């Protein structure tokens, strides 16, 4: 089995990096920075990040079958045209609750965009801290980023057993996805909000984007939003 390697591919210093998703056509990783209100795209070939600023906290991004992307923006579902940097609202919820916002979102196999979580399958250990974003590999196992736990863990959703742990050099790991040409690479977002100067000095890569290779498993390509 190949050895596992963790590297920071983009030292973005995100406030709250979240919602990584691989865009196979662009050969790039999409992600958002919730608190700094931007949608980002890291090009694997160019090894650089481009960003589109938006007008509200943006909590998730997904591919769209008709092209470009969709995002959850405050309490809105919106379309994002990348080249034009144009955001168009598709629909809005909780119009009478201006302080609400979506927290995360994923597209299911039918092309529906869900923002919200349902069934409990595993109780985290104390040092694993808080479960955050997650993804699934081709063997049907669940990978979970542990916020304030500095790691991603692999779980068997049928038995509720932890199968593997990969530690990262930052505490605030927020979400994960598979990507790369054959979806054998894992990408992990992280956060830096809430960290003081001393903490940041110990973890200068906080808020960065990490790539993990050598896991020995591949991921499921993301489903595009059909709307």
Tab-separated table of C-alpha atoms in Angstrom:
chain	number	residue	atom	x	y	z
A	1	UNK	CA	0.000	0.000	0.000
A	2	UNK	CA	1.370	3.418	-0.931
A	3	UNK	CA	2.279	5.823	1.844
A	4	UNK	CA	-0.113	8.642	2.651
A	5	UNK	CA	1.070	12.169	1.891
A	6	UNK	CA	-0.551	15.406	3.074
A	7	UNK	CA	0.416	18.703	1.437
A	8	UNK	CA	-0.960	22.244	1.491
A	9	UNK	CA	-1.640	23.181	-2.137
A	10	UNK	CA	-3.130	26.624	-1.490
A	11	UNK	CA	-2.305	28.794	1.505
A	12	UNK	CA	-5.492	30.823	1.197
A	13	UNK	CA	-5.927	31.711	4.840
A	14	UNK	CA	-9.673	31.169	4.512
A	15	UNK	CA	-11.828	32.423	7.349
A	16	UNK	CA	-14.070	29.379	6.949
A	17	UNK	CA	-13.107	27.292	3.924
A	18	UNK	CA	-15.881	24.840	3.043
A	19	UNK	CA	-17.714	22.794	0.411
A	20	UNK	CA	-14.863	21.472	-1.760
A	21	UNK	CA	-16.012	19.927	-5.043
A	22	UNK	CA	-13.923	18.755	-7.981
A	23	UNK	CA	-14.714	20.236	-11.409
A	24	UNK	CA	-13.395	17.562	-13.765
A	25	UNK	CA	-13.902	19.634	-16.912
A	26	UNK	CA	-11.913	22.567	-15.535
A	27	UNK	CA	-9.363	20.361	-13.743
A	28	UNK	CA	-9.959	22.475	-10.678
A	29	UNK	CA	-11.160	22.395	-7.098
A	30	UNK	CA	-14.073	24.619	-6.161
A	31	UNK	CA	-14.606	25.739	-2.581
A	32	UNK	CA	-16.100	28.630	-0.642
A	33	UNK	CA	-14.945	30.944	2.109
A	34	UNK	CA	-18.124	31.465	4.109
A	35	UNK	CA	-17.146	34.382	6.297
A	36	UNK	CA	-15.162	36.236	3.638
A	37	UNK	CA	-17.977	35.866	1.140
A	38	UNK	CA	-16.230	34.393	-1.860
A	39	UNK	CA	-16.376	31.387	-4.162
A	40	UNK	CA	-12.917	30.106	-5.084
A	41	UNK	CA	-11.449	27.858	-7.761
A	42	UNK	CA	-7.996	26.304	-7.473
A	43	UNK	CA	-6.478	25.219	-10.789
A	44	UNK	CA	-4.392	22.067	-10.476
A	45	UNK	CA	-2.416	22.896	-13.631
A	46	UNK	CA	-1.714	26.538	-12.784
A	47	UNK	CA	-1.526	25.934	-9.012
A	48	UNK	CA	-3.331	29.192	-8.307
A	49	UNK	CA	-6.671	30.329	-6.922
A	50	UNK	CA	-9.243	32.588	-8.572
A	51	UNK	CA	-12.186	33.978	-6.620
A	52	UNK	CA	-15.589	35.572	-7.153
A	53	UNK	CA	-16.814	37.907	-4.414
A	54	UNK	CA	-20.489	37.655	-3.421
A	55	UNK	CA	-22.828	39.782	-1.299
A	56	UNK	CA	-23.651	37.359	1.543
A	57	UNK	CA	-22.089	34.413	3.419
A	58	UNK	CA	-21.737	31.622	0.833
A	59	UNK	CA	-21.900	28.164	2.379
A	60	UNK	CA	-21.725	25.718	-0.535
A	61	UNK	CA	-21.047	25.366	-4.244
A	62	UNK	CA	-21.992	22.615	-6.704
A	63	UNK	CA	-21.661	21.835	-10.396
A	64	UNK	CA	-24.622	22.534	-12.668
A	65	UNK	CA	-25.640	20.187	-15.482
A	66	UNK	CA	-26.348	23.094	-17.824
A	67	UNK	CA	-22.917	24.588	-17.110
A	68	UNK	CA	-21.159	26.691	-14.493
A	69	UNK	CA	-22.213	26.405	-10.844
A	70	UNK	CA	-24.908	26.816	-8.193
A	71	UNK	CA	-24.344	28.167	-4.707
A	72	UNK	CA	-26.145	28.611	-1.409
A	73	UNK	CA	-25.859	32.268	-0.543
A	74	UNK	CA	-27.395	33.451	2.704
A	75	UNK	CA	-30.897	31.971	2.409
A	76	UNK	CA	-30.805	31.876	-1.390
A	77	UNK	CA	-30.116	29.193	-3.960
A	78	UNK	CA	-28.336	30.993	-6.787
A	79	UNK	CA	-26.657	30.362	-10.130
A	80	UNK	CA	-23.061	31.490	-10.624
A	81	UNK	CA	-21.611	32.204	-14.058
A	82	UNK	CA	-17.897	32.054	-13.440
A	83	UNK	CA	-16.431	34.029	-16.359
A	84	UNK	CA	-19.016	36.778	-16.055
A	85	UNK	CA	-18.825	36.709	-12.226
A	86	UNK	CA	-22.619	36.896	-12.329
A	87	UNK	CA	-24.862	35.616	-9.522
A	88	UNK	CA	-28.592	35.104	-10.192
A	89	UNK	CA	-31.076	34.018	-7.525
A	90	UNK	CA	-32.998	30.806	-8.300
A	91	UNK	CA	-35.117	30.743	-5.149
A	92	UNK	CA	-35.061	31.958	-1.546
A	93	UNK	CA	-36.221	30.512	1.780
A	94	UNK	CA	-36.809	32.077	5.207
A	95	UNK	CA	-37.378	35.540	3.768
A	96	UNK	CA	-38.708	36.661	7.161
A	97	UNK	CA	-35.525	35.497	8.953
A	98	UNK	CA	-32.689	37.731	7.724
A	99	UNK	CA	-30.142	36.310	10.188
A	100	UNK	CA	-30.528	32.738	8.931
A	101	UNK	CA	-28.232	31.155	6.361
A	102	UNK	CA	-27.645	27.753	4.808
A	103	UNK	CA	-24.776	25.859	6.413
A	104	UNK	CA	-23.851	23.329	3.722
A	105	UNK	CA	-25.269	21.648	0.641
A	106	UNK	CA	-24.786	18.669	-1.694
A	107	UNK	CA	-26.370	17.379	-4.896
A	108	UNK	CA	-27.890	13.890	-4.813
A	109	UNK	CA	-27.745	11.313	-7.673
A	110	UNK	CA	-31.074	12.620	-9.021
A	111	UNK	CA	-29.579	16.091	-9.430
A	112	UNK	CA	-31.419	17.656	-6.465
A	113	UNK	CA	-29.604	20.207	-4.312
A	114	UNK	CA	-30.033	19.530	-0.585
A	115	UNK	CA	-28.979	21.922	2.178
A	116	UNK	CA	-29.303	20.151	5.655
A	117	UNK	CA	-28.023	16.604	7.460
A	118	UNK	CA	-30.446	13.455	8.714
A	119	UNK	CA	-29.181	10.126	10.226
A	120	UNK	CA	-26.650	9.467	13.003
A	121	UNK	CA	-24.180	6.654	12.255
A	122	UNK	CA	-21.171	7.317	14.505
A	123	UNK	CA	-20.371	9.078	17.771
A	124	UNK	CA	-17.055	10.903	17.584
A	125	UNK	CA	-14.347	10.390	20.192
A	126	UNK	CA	-13.340	13.395	22.312
A	127	UNK	CA	-10.159	14.122	20.335
A	128	UNK	CA	-12.086	13.892	17.051
A	129	UNK	CA	-14.170	16.844	18.252
A	130	UNK	CA	-16.959	17.984	15.878
A	131	UNK	CA	-18.082	16.272	12.622
A	132	UNK	CA	-18.188	18.629	9.658
A	133	UNK	CA	-18.189	18.162	5.867
A	134	UNK	CA	-17.975	14.708	4.337
A	135	UNK	CA	-17.798	12.638	1.159
A	136	UNK	CA	-18.135	9.016	0.009
A	137	UNK	CA	-15.621	6.699	-1.675
A	138	UNK	CA	-16.331	4.021	-4.290
A	139	UNK	CA	-16.502	1.361	-1.572
A	140	UNK	CA	-19.434	3.162	0.035
A	141	UNK	CA	-17.407	4.336	3.024
A	142	UNK	CA	-17.857	7.803	4.511
A	143	UNK	CA	-15.014	10.287	4.998
A	144	UNK	CA	-15.634	13.006	7.591
A	145	UNK	CA	-13.607	16.135	8.323
A	146	UNK	CA	-13.380	16.729	12.089
A	147	UNK	CA	-13.622	20.411	12.979
A	148	UNK	CA	-11.195	21.244	15.797
A	149	UNK	CA	-10.005	17.640	15.458
A	150	UNK	CA	-7.366	18.248	12.771
A	151	UNK	CA	-8.152	15.099	10.833
A	152	UNK	CA	-10.384	13.238	8.424
A	153	UNK	CA	-11.762	9.851	9.414
A	154	UNK	CA	-13.118	7.003	7.310
A	155	UNK	CA	-16.273	5.335	8.606
A	156	UNK	CA	-18.315	2.310	7.656
A	157	UNK	CA	-21.906	3.663	7.605
A	158	UNK	CA	-23.332	0.164	7.961
A	159	UNK	CA	-21.440	-0.872	11.099
A	160	UNK	CA	-20.651	2.584	12.526
A	161	UNK	CA	-16.964	1.605	12.852
A	162	UNK	CA	-14.041	3.965	12.257
A	163	UNK	CA	-11.736	2.401	9.688
A	164	UNK	CA	-8.988	4.978	9.210
A	165	UNK	CA	-7.694	8.321	10.494
A	166	UNK	CA	-5.556	10.829	8.584
A	167	UNK	CA	-4.214	13.750	10.606
A	168	UNK	CA	-3.547	17.192	9.128
A	169	UNK	CA	-1.263	20.032	10.328
A	170	UNK	CA	-4.227	22.282	11.198
A	171	UNK	CA	-6.973	21.900	13.803
A	172	UNK	CA	-9.937	23.397	11.969
A	173	UNK	CA	-10.487	20.891	9.165
A	174	UNK	CA	-13.916	21.631	7.716
A	175	UNK	CA	-14.764	19.437	4.722
A	176	UNK	CA	-13.368	16.986	2.179
A	177	UNK	CA	-13.900	15.647	-1.337
A	178	UNK	CA	-12.177	13.406	-3.839
A	179	UNK	CA	-10.706	14.832	-7.017
A	180	UNK	CA	-7.886	14.656	-9.524
A	181	UNK	CA	-7.880	12.805	-12.834
A	182	UNK	CA	-9.070	9.490	-11.371
A	183	UNK	CA	-10.582	10.791	-8.103
A	184	UNK	CA	-7.805	9.156	-6.081
A	185	UNK	CA	-6.770	12.427	-4.418
A	186	UNK	CA	-8.587	13.875	-1.430
A	187	UNK	CA	-8.917	17.617	-0.920
A	188	UNK	CA	-9.572	19.090	2.516
A	189	UNK	CA	-10.641	22.638	3.361
A	190	UNK	CA	-9.886	24.354	6.645
A	191	UNK	CA	-10.639	27.482	8.652
A	192	UNK	CA	-8.738	30.155	10.568
A	193	UNK	CA	-11.583	32.178	12.106
A	194	UNK	CA	-11.433	32.208	15.890
A	195	UNK	CA	-7.681	31.573	16.061
A	196	UNK	CA	-5.506	34.070	17.917
A	197	UNK	CA	-1.995	35.145	16.842
A	198	UNK	CA	-0.250	32.524	18.960
A	199	UNK	CA	-2.433	29.743	17.584
A	200	UNK	CA	-1.906	30.946	14.015
A	201	UNK	CA	1.843	31.120	14.563
A	202	UNK	CA	1.778	27.415	15.452
A	203	UNK	CA	-0.447	26.577	12.482
A	204	UNK	CA	0.471	28.986	9.660
A	205	UNK	CA	-1.349	26.836	7.099
A	206	UNK	CA	-4.714	27.294	8.845
A	207	UNK	CA	-7.375	28.229	6.325
A	208	UNK	CA	-5.430	26.476	3.569
A	209	UNK	CA	-6.435	23.781	1.094
A	210	UNK	CA	-4.803	20.368	1.534
A	211	UNK	CA	-4.305	17.442	-0.826
A	212	UNK	CA	-4.017	13.887	0.500
A	213	UNK	CA	-2.579	11.162	-1.741
A	214	UNK	CA	-1.855	7.484	-1.188
A	215	UNK	CA	-5.173	6.631	0.474
A	216	UNK	CA	-5.613	3.543	-1.691
A	217	UNK	CA	-9.256	4.333	-2.473
A	218	UNK	CA	-11.044	6.494	-5.012
A	219	UNK	CA	-13.981	8.805	-4.662
A	220	UNK	CA	-17.334	9.164	-6.368
A	221	UNK	CA	-17.492	12.048	-8.887
A	222	UNK	CA	-19.803	14.858	-7.785
A	223	UNK	CA	-23.342	14.919	-9.119
A	224	UNK	CA	-24.380	18.084	-10.983
A	225	UNK	CA	-27.465	20.077	-10.112
A	226	UNK	CA	-30.114	19.301	-12.741
A	227	UNK	CA	-32.072	22.558	-12.421
